[in-house]
Amino acid sequence: MKPSTQRLTQAVIHLDRLGRNLRLLQAQAGGRPLWPVIKANAYGHGAEIVARHLLSLGCHELCVADVGEAAALLDAGLRARFLVLSATLPEHAEALVAYGCEPVVCTLEMAEALDRAAQQAGRRVAVHLKIDTGMGRIGIRPEEAPAFLERLRTYSRLRIRGLMSHFPRADEADKGYSLEQIGRFRRVAEATRGFGIEFRHMANSAALLDLPGSHFDAVRPGIALYGLPPSRQIANPRVRDLEPVLEWKTRITFLKEVPAGTGLSYGHAFRTERPSLIATVPVGYADGLDRRLSNDLELLVGGLRCPQVGRITMDMSLVDVTRLRGQVALGDEAVIIGRQGGDQVTADELAARLDTINYEIVSAIAQRVPRIAVGALR
Ligand SMILES: Cc1ncc(COP(=O)(O)O)c(C=O)c1O
């Protein structure tokens, strides 16, 4: 047998939970197609694992950020349609066509480049026109849509399959701005009815949960599929039934008794106040554990919350396990995100400590952390 090189820090991906979250969100979408957003390595959950499972559960179309993300999955043998969400440049036109991607389009330069690439490949390319109804990022202005579509129509190799928009504030308690956006999008949809566009779509997770008027012809949830709330202000009670798909775990590789007054790790940013039992775990900022969490984090060991102490380093961190003296051993599990015993640490807890959002916590988990799929039950 090959000797083990398996990393001791792992992200455990619960596919059964992913499946249940998908069903919950599909019920919210009322039978409309649901196009999972799996960009950024499926928000850190492992794009290939997640995509394969979603396809096995009947999803057909997946959303990625760029052509490279789609290409990696297609090269790995996945069979899916890929909607490419970010604006890109003409230098990607050939690859977008070759990989059969459906890019978001919001410039004539890109439309022309795609048309040319499709011509050369003897293919057609389906595109989605992005309307900026108020995100203030990519997209044409609503009033430009009819004329822009007239121009797109002149490119014989383009099929305008979708009309889409995005929300900046659907996760807030006050839905006033989002409702205005829906109104704007609806008016564009009506003004462009004659173009035979198959799908109008704008709902992210927050809108899928809280804004039924945004569901149109398809929905594009990301974060909720992974069992994480888009924010604390979601009104839909079903948000509490979502199950976090990812757990982030490591193992104790070293244990040492140190006297009171011992400085720990770089800069001695922590000094023990009493004789302490200090565990080392092989996880650091190169794994995506933000260094700013140093001395402001708790890991679950032996079912108890134990404080992380000293600066988080590139590959290792320290945990004060003094309260587990006599009950803790080398190889024991330490949970960074997830459940152990009766307790749980969530991505939201880490996000709150860092004054950021759960999206950033999970998508920052580094590539070198293996994603281990478990629980493939449907
Ligand atoms: C264009 C677009 N649609 C949908 C989503 C999914 O958003 P969420 O993860 O909040 O559901 C994103 C994510 O950033 C996005 O950029």
Coordinates of C-alpha atoms and ligand atoms in Angstrom, one line a residue:
M1 CA 0.0 0.0 0.0
K2 CA 1.2 3.5 -0.8
P3 CA 2.3 5.3 2.4
S4 CA -0.1 8.1 3.4
T5 CA 0.6 11.6 2.4
Q6 CA -3.0 12.7 3.2
R7 CA -3.1 16.2 4.7
L8 CA -4.2 16.4 8.3
T9 CA -6.3 19.5 7.7
Q10 CA -9.3 18.8 5.5
A11 CA -12.5 20.3 4.4
V12 CA -15.3 17.7 4.7
I13 CA -18.0 18.2 2.2
H14 CA -21.4 16.7 3.2
L15 CA -23.1 15.9 -0.1
D16 CA -26.3 14.7 1.6
R17 CA -26.7 18.2 3.0
L18 CA -26.0 19.8 -0.4
G19 CA -28.7 17.6 -1.8
R20 CA -31.2 18.7 0.9
N21 CA -30.3 22.3 0.4
L22 CA -30.9 22.0 -3.3
R23 CA -34.3 20.4 -2.8
L24 CA -35.3 23.2 -0.3
L25 CA -34.2 25.9 -2.8
Q26 CA -35.9 24.1 -5.7
A27 CA -39.1 24.2 -3.7
Q28 CA -38.7 27.9 -3.2
A29 CA -38.1 28.3 -7.0
G30 CA -41.4 26.6 -7.7
G31 CA -40.2 24.3 -10.5
R32 CA -38.2 26.9 -12.4
P33 CA -34.7 25.8 -13.5
L34 CA -32.1 26.4 -10.7
W35 CA -28.6 27.2 -12.0
P36 CA -26.2 26.6 -9.1
V37 CA -23.4 29.1 -8.7
I38 CA -20.2 27.1 -8.3
K39 CA -17.6 29.8 -9.0
A40 CA -14.5 30.2 -6.9
N41 CA -14.1 26.5 -6.4
A42 CA -17.8 26.2 -5.4
Y43 CA -17.3 28.9 -2.7
G44 CA -14.4 26.9 -1.4
H45 CA -16.3 23.6 -1.3
G46 CA -14.5 22.0 -4.2
A47 CA -16.0 22.7 -7.7
E48 CA -15.6 19.3 -9.1
I49 CA -17.1 17.4 -6.1
V50 CA -20.0 19.9 -5.9
A51 CA -20.6 20.0 -9.6
R52 CA -20.6 16.3 -10.1
H53 CA -23.1 15.9 -7.3
L54 CA -25.4 18.6 -8.5
L55 CA -25.4 17.1 -12.0
S56 CA -26.2 13.7 -10.5
L57 CA -29.2 15.4 -8.8
G58 CA -30.5 16.7 -12.1
C59 CA -29.0 20.1 -12.4
H60 CA -27.9 20.8 -16.0
E61 CA -26.6 24.4 -16.0
L62 CA -24.0 25.7 -13.7
C63 CA -22.7 29.3 -13.2
V64 CA -18.9 30.0 -13.0
A65 CA -16.9 33.2 -12.9
D66 CA -14.8 32.7 -15.9
V67 CA -14.0 30.4 -18.8
G68 CA -11.0 28.9 -16.9
E69 CA -13.3 27.5 -14.2
A70 CA -15.6 26.0 -16.9
A71 CA -12.7 24.6 -18.8
A72 CA -11.2 22.9 -15.8
L73 CA -14.5 21.1 -15.1
L74 CA -15.1 20.2 -18.7
D75 CA -11.5 18.9 -19.1
A76 CA -12.2 16.7 -16.0
G77 CA -15.0 15.1 -17.9
L78 CA -18.1 16.9 -16.6
R79 CA -21.0 17.3 -18.9
A80 CA -22.8 20.5 -18.2
R81 CA -23.7 23.9 -19.6
F82 CA -21.8 26.7 -18.1
L83 CA -23.0 30.3 -17.7
V84 CA -20.0 32.5 -17.3
L85 CA -20.9 35.4 -15.0
S86 CA -18.0 37.8 -15.1
A87 CA -17.3 40.2 -17.9
T88 CA -14.3 39.2 -19.9
L89 CA -12.2 40.3 -22.9
P90 CA -12.1 39.3 -26.5
E91 CA -9.0 37.2 -25.9
H92 CA -11.3 34.7 -24.2
A93 CA -13.8 34.5 -27.1
E94 CA -12.2 31.5 -28.8
A95 CA -12.1 29.4 -25.6
L96 CA -15.6 30.4 -24.6
V97 CA -16.9 29.1 -28.0
A98 CA -14.6 26.0 -28.0
Y99 CA -15.9 25.0 -24.5
G100 CA -19.5 25.7 -25.4
C101 CA -19.9 28.3 -22.6
E102 CA -22.7 30.8 -22.4
P103 CA -21.0 34.1 -21.5
V104 CA -22.6 37.1 -20.1
V105 CA -22.3 39.9 -22.6
C106 CA -22.4 43.6 -22.0
T107 CA -20.1 45.1 -24.6
L108 CA -20.3 45.1 -28.4
E109 CA -16.6 44.3 -28.6
M110 CA -17.2 41.1 -26.8
A111 CA -20.3 40.3 -28.9
E112 CA -18.3 40.8 -32.1
A113 CA -15.4 38.7 -30.9
L114 CA -17.7 35.9 -29.9
D115 CA -19.5 36.1 -33.2
R116 CA -16.2 35.9 -35.1
A117 CA -14.9 33.0 -32.9
A118 CA -18.2 31.1 -33.5
Q119 CA -17.9 31.8 -37.2
Q120 CA -14.4 30.3 -37.3
A121 CA -15.4 27.3 -35.3
G122 CA -18.5 26.7 -37.4
R123 CA -20.7 27.0 -34.3
R124 CA -23.2 29.2 -32.6
V125 CA -22.8 30.8 -29.2
A126 CA -25.6 31.4 -26.6
V127 CA -25.1 34.6 -24.6
H128 CA -26.9 36.3 -21.7
L129 CA -27.2 40.1 -21.9
K130 CA -26.5 41.7 -18.5
I131 CA -28.7 44.7 -17.5
D132 CA -27.4 46.9 -14.6
T133 CA -30.7 47.5 -12.8
G134 CA -28.8 48.9 -9.8
M135 CA -25.9 46.7 -8.9
G136 CA -23.5 49.4 -10.3
R137 CA -21.1 46.8 -11.6
I138 CA -21.2 45.2 -15.1
G139 CA -24.2 45.5 -17.5
I140 CA -25.8 48.0 -19.8
R141 CA -28.3 50.5 -18.6
P142 CA -32.0 49.4 -18.9
E143 CA -32.9 52.0 -21.4
E144 CA -30.1 50.8 -23.7
A145 CA -31.4 47.3 -23.9
P146 CA -33.7 47.4 -27.0
A147 CA -31.0 49.1 -29.2
F148 CA -28.3 46.9 -27.9
L149 CA -30.3 43.8 -28.7
E150 CA -30.9 45.1 -32.2
R151 CA -27.2 45.3 -32.6
L152 CA -26.7 41.8 -31.1
R153 CA -29.3 40.5 -33.6
T154 CA -27.0 41.4 -36.5
Y155 CA -24.4 38.9 -35.3
S156 CA -25.6 35.7 -37.0
R157 CA -23.7 33.4 -34.7
L158 CA -25.0 34.7 -31.5
R159 CA -28.2 33.4 -29.8
I160 CA -29.5 35.7 -27.2
R161 CA -30.6 33.1 -24.7
G162 CA -30.8 35.1 -21.5
L163 CA -31.6 38.6 -20.1
M164 CA -30.2 38.9 -16.6
S165 CA -29.5 41.2 -13.7
H166 CA -28.1 41.1 -10.2
F167 CA -28.9 42.4 -6.8
P168 CA -26.6 44.4 -4.4
R169 CA -29.1 44.6 -1.5
A170 CA -31.5 41.6 -1.6
D171 CA -30.1 40.4 1.7
E172 CA -31.2 43.5 3.6
A173 CA -34.3 43.6 5.7
D174 CA -35.6 46.6 3.7
K175 CA -36.5 45.3 0.3
G176 CA -37.4 48.7 -1.2
Y177 CA -34.4 49.0 -3.4
S178 CA -34.6 45.4 -4.7
L179 CA -38.3 45.8 -5.5
E180 CA -37.4 48.9 -7.6
Q181 CA -34.8 46.8 -9.4
I182 CA -37.3 44.1 -10.1
G183 CA -39.6 46.7 -11.6
R184 CA -36.8 48.0 -13.8
F185 CA -35.9 44.5 -15.0
R186 CA -39.6 43.7 -15.6
R187 CA -39.9 46.7 -17.9
V188 CA -36.8 45.7 -19.8
A189 CA -38.2 42.2 -20.2
E190 CA -41.4 43.7 -21.6
A191 CA -39.6 46.1 -23.9
T192 CA -37.5 43.3 -25.3
R193 CA -40.3 40.7 -25.6
G194 CA -39.9 40.6 -29.4
F195 CA -36.4 39.2 -29.3
G196 CA -37.4 35.7 -28.4
I197 CA -35.2 35.5 -25.3
E198 CA -35.7 32.2 -23.5
F199 CA -34.7 33.1 -19.9
R200 CA -35.0 36.2 -17.8
H201 CA -33.1 35.7 -14.5
M202 CA -31.9 37.8 -11.6
A203 CA -32.4 35.9 -8.3
N204 CA -29.4 35.1 -6.1
S205 CA -29.9 33.2 -2.8
A206 CA -31.3 36.2 -0.9
A207 CA -33.8 37.0 -3.7
L208 CA -34.8 33.4 -4.1
L209 CA -35.6 33.2 -0.4
D210 CA -37.2 36.6 0.1
L211 CA -38.3 38.1 -3.2
P212 CA -40.6 35.8 -5.1
G213 CA -41.2 38.5 -7.7
S214 CA -37.6 38.1 -8.7
H215 CA -37.8 34.5 -9.8
F216 CA -38.7 35.1 -13.5
D217 CA -37.6 32.1 -15.6
A218 CA -34.6 30.7 -13.7
V219 CA -32.7 31.3 -10.4
R220 CA -29.0 31.5 -9.7
P221 CA -28.3 30.7 -6.0
G222 CA -24.9 30.3 -4.6
I223 CA -24.3 30.7 -0.8
A224 CA -27.6 29.1 0.3
L225 CA -26.9 25.9 -1.6
Y226 CA -23.8 25.5 0.6
G227 CA -26.2 25.9 3.6
L228 CA -25.0 29.3 4.6
P229 CA -27.4 32.3 5.1
P230 CA -26.9 35.2 2.7
S231 CA -27.1 37.5 5.7
R232 CA -28.7 37.7 9.2
Q233 CA -31.6 39.7 7.7
I234 CA -33.3 37.0 5.6
A235 CA -37.0 36.9 6.5
N236 CA -37.9 33.5 5.0
P237 CA -37.9 31.0 7.9
R238 CA -36.7 28.2 5.6
V239 CA -33.3 29.8 5.8
R240 CA -32.9 28.1 9.2
D241 CA -33.4 24.7 7.6
L242 CA -30.3 25.1 5.4
E243 CA -27.5 22.8 6.5
P244 CA -23.9 23.9 6.3
V245 CA -22.2 21.6 3.7
L246 CA -18.6 22.3 4.8
E247 CA -16.7 21.3 7.9
W248 CA -13.1 22.3 8.3
K249 CA -11.1 20.0 10.5
T250 CA -7.5 19.4 11.6
R251 CA -5.6 17.1 14.0
I252 CA -3.3 17.7 16.9
T253 CA 0.3 17.0 15.9
F254 CA 2.1 18.2 19.0
L255 CA 1.3 18.7 22.7
K256 CA 3.4 20.5 25.3
E257 CA 3.1 21.6 28.9
V258 CA 4.5 25.1 29.3
P259 CA 5.0 27.2 32.5
A260 CA 3.2 30.5 33.2
G261 CA 4.7 33.4 31.4
T262 CA 5.7 31.5 28.2
G263 CA 5.6 33.6 25.1
L264 CA 3.9 31.7 22.2
S265 CA 4.5 31.9 18.4
Y266 CA 5.8 34.8 16.4
G267 CA 6.1 38.1 18.2
H268 CA 5.0 36.4 21.4
A269 CA 1.6 38.0 20.8
F270 CA 0.3 35.7 23.6
R271 CA 1.9 34.9 26.9
T272 CA 0.5 32.1 29.2
E273 CA -0.9 33.3 32.5
R274 CA -0.8 29.9 34.1
P275 CA 0.9 26.6 33.4
S276 CA -0.7 25.5 30.2
L277 CA -1.1 22.6 27.9
I278 CA -0.7 23.9 24.3
A279 CA -1.6 21.8 21.2
T280 CA -0.2 22.5 17.8
V281 CA -2.5 22.0 14.8
P282 CA -1.2 21.9 11.1
V283 CA -3.4 24.7 9.8
G284 CA -2.3 28.3 9.1
Y285 CA -2.9 31.3 7.0
A286 CA -1.6 29.4 3.9
D287 CA -4.6 27.2 4.3
G288 CA -6.9 30.2 4.4
L289 CA -7.1 30.6 8.2
D290 CA -7.0 34.4 8.3
R291 CA -4.0 35.6 10.4
R292 CA -6.1 38.3 11.8
L293 CA -8.0 35.7 13.8
S294 CA -4.9 35.1 15.9
N295 CA -5.9 35.1 19.6
D296 CA -9.5 35.6 18.5
L297 CA -10.7 32.1 17.6
E298 CA -12.0 29.0 19.2
L299 CA -11.5 25.5 18.0
L300 CA -13.6 22.5 19.2
V301 CA -11.4 19.8 20.8
G302 CA -12.9 17.0 22.8
G303 CA -16.3 18.6 22.4
L304 CA -15.1 21.8 24.1
R305 CA -14.3 25.3 22.8
C306 CA -10.6 25.9 23.2
P307 CA -9.0 29.2 22.5
Q308 CA -6.5 29.6 19.7
V309 CA -3.4 31.3 21.1
G310 CA -0.4 33.2 19.6
R311 CA 0.0 34.3 16.0
I312 CA -1.5 32.0 13.4
T313 CA 1.6 31.1 11.3
M314 CA 1.7 29.9 7.7
D315 CA 1.3 26.2 8.4
M316 CA 0.6 25.8 12.1
S317 CA -1.4 27.3 14.9
L318 CA -1.6 26.8 18.6
V319 CA -4.6 25.9 20.8
D320 CA -4.8 26.1 24.5
V321 CA -6.2 22.7 25.6
T322 CA -5.4 23.1 29.3
R323 CA -8.9 22.3 30.3
L324 CA -8.6 19.0 28.5
R325 CA -5.5 17.9 30.5
G326 CA -5.5 14.1 30.7
Q327 CA -8.2 13.8 28.0
V328 CA -6.4 14.9 24.9
A329 CA -3.9 13.1 22.8
L330 CA -1.8 13.4 19.6
G331 CA -4.0 12.8 16.6
D332 CA -7.2 14.1 18.2
E333 CA -9.5 16.1 16.0
A334 CA -9.8 19.9 16.2
V335 CA -12.7 21.6 14.4
I336 CA -12.3 25.0 12.9
I337 CA -15.7 25.1 11.3
G338 CA -18.3 22.5 12.1
R339 CA -19.8 20.4 14.9
Q340 CA -18.2 18.4 17.6
G341 CA -19.9 17.1 20.7
G342 CA -22.8 19.4 21.3
D343 CA -21.2 22.5 20.0
Q344 CA -20.7 24.1 16.7
V345 CA -18.5 26.8 15.1
T346 CA -20.0 28.4 12.0
A347 CA -18.5 30.2 9.1
D348 CA -20.6 33.1 10.3
E349 CA -18.9 33.1 13.7
L350 CA -15.5 33.5 12.0
A351 CA -16.9 36.1 9.7
A352 CA -18.2 38.2 12.6
R353 CA -14.8 38.0 14.3
L354 CA -13.2 39.4 11.1
D355 CA -16.0 41.8 10.3
T356 CA -16.7 40.1 7.0
I357 CA -19.2 37.7 5.5
N358 CA -19.4 33.9 5.5
Y359 CA -18.8 33.9 1.7
E360 CA -15.2 35.1 2.3
I361 CA -14.5 32.6 5.0
V362 CA -15.3 29.5 3.0
S363 CA -14.0 30.7 -0.4
A364 CA -10.7 31.6 1.2
I365 CA -10.0 28.0 2.2
A366 CA -6.9 27.3 0.2
Q367 CA -6.5 24.8 -2.7
R368 CA -4.0 22.8 -0.6
V369 CA -6.7 21.8 1.8
P370 CA -8.2 18.6 0.4
R371 CA -12.0 18.5 0.0
I372 CA -13.3 15.1 1.2
A373 CA -16.8 14.2 0.1
V374 CA -18.9 12.3 2.5
G375 CA -22.6 11.3 2.7
A376 CA -23.5 10.9 -1.0
L377 CA -27.1 9.9 -0.1
R378 CA -29.7 11.8 -1.9
Ligands
LIG1 C1 -24.2 37.4 -11.1 C2 -24.4 36.5 -9.9 N1 -25.5 35.8 -9.7 C3 -25.7 35.0 -8.6 C4 -24.8 34.9 -7.6 C5 -25.0 34.1 -6.4 O1 -25.1 34.9 -5.3 P1 -25.4 34.2 -3.8 O2 -24.2 33.4 -3.5 O3 -25.6 35.4 -2.9 O4 -26.6 33.4 -4.0 C6 -23.6 35.7 -7.7 C7 -22.6 35.7 -6.6 O5 -21.9 36.5 -6.3 C8 -23.4 36.5 -8.9 O6 -22.3 37.3 -9.0

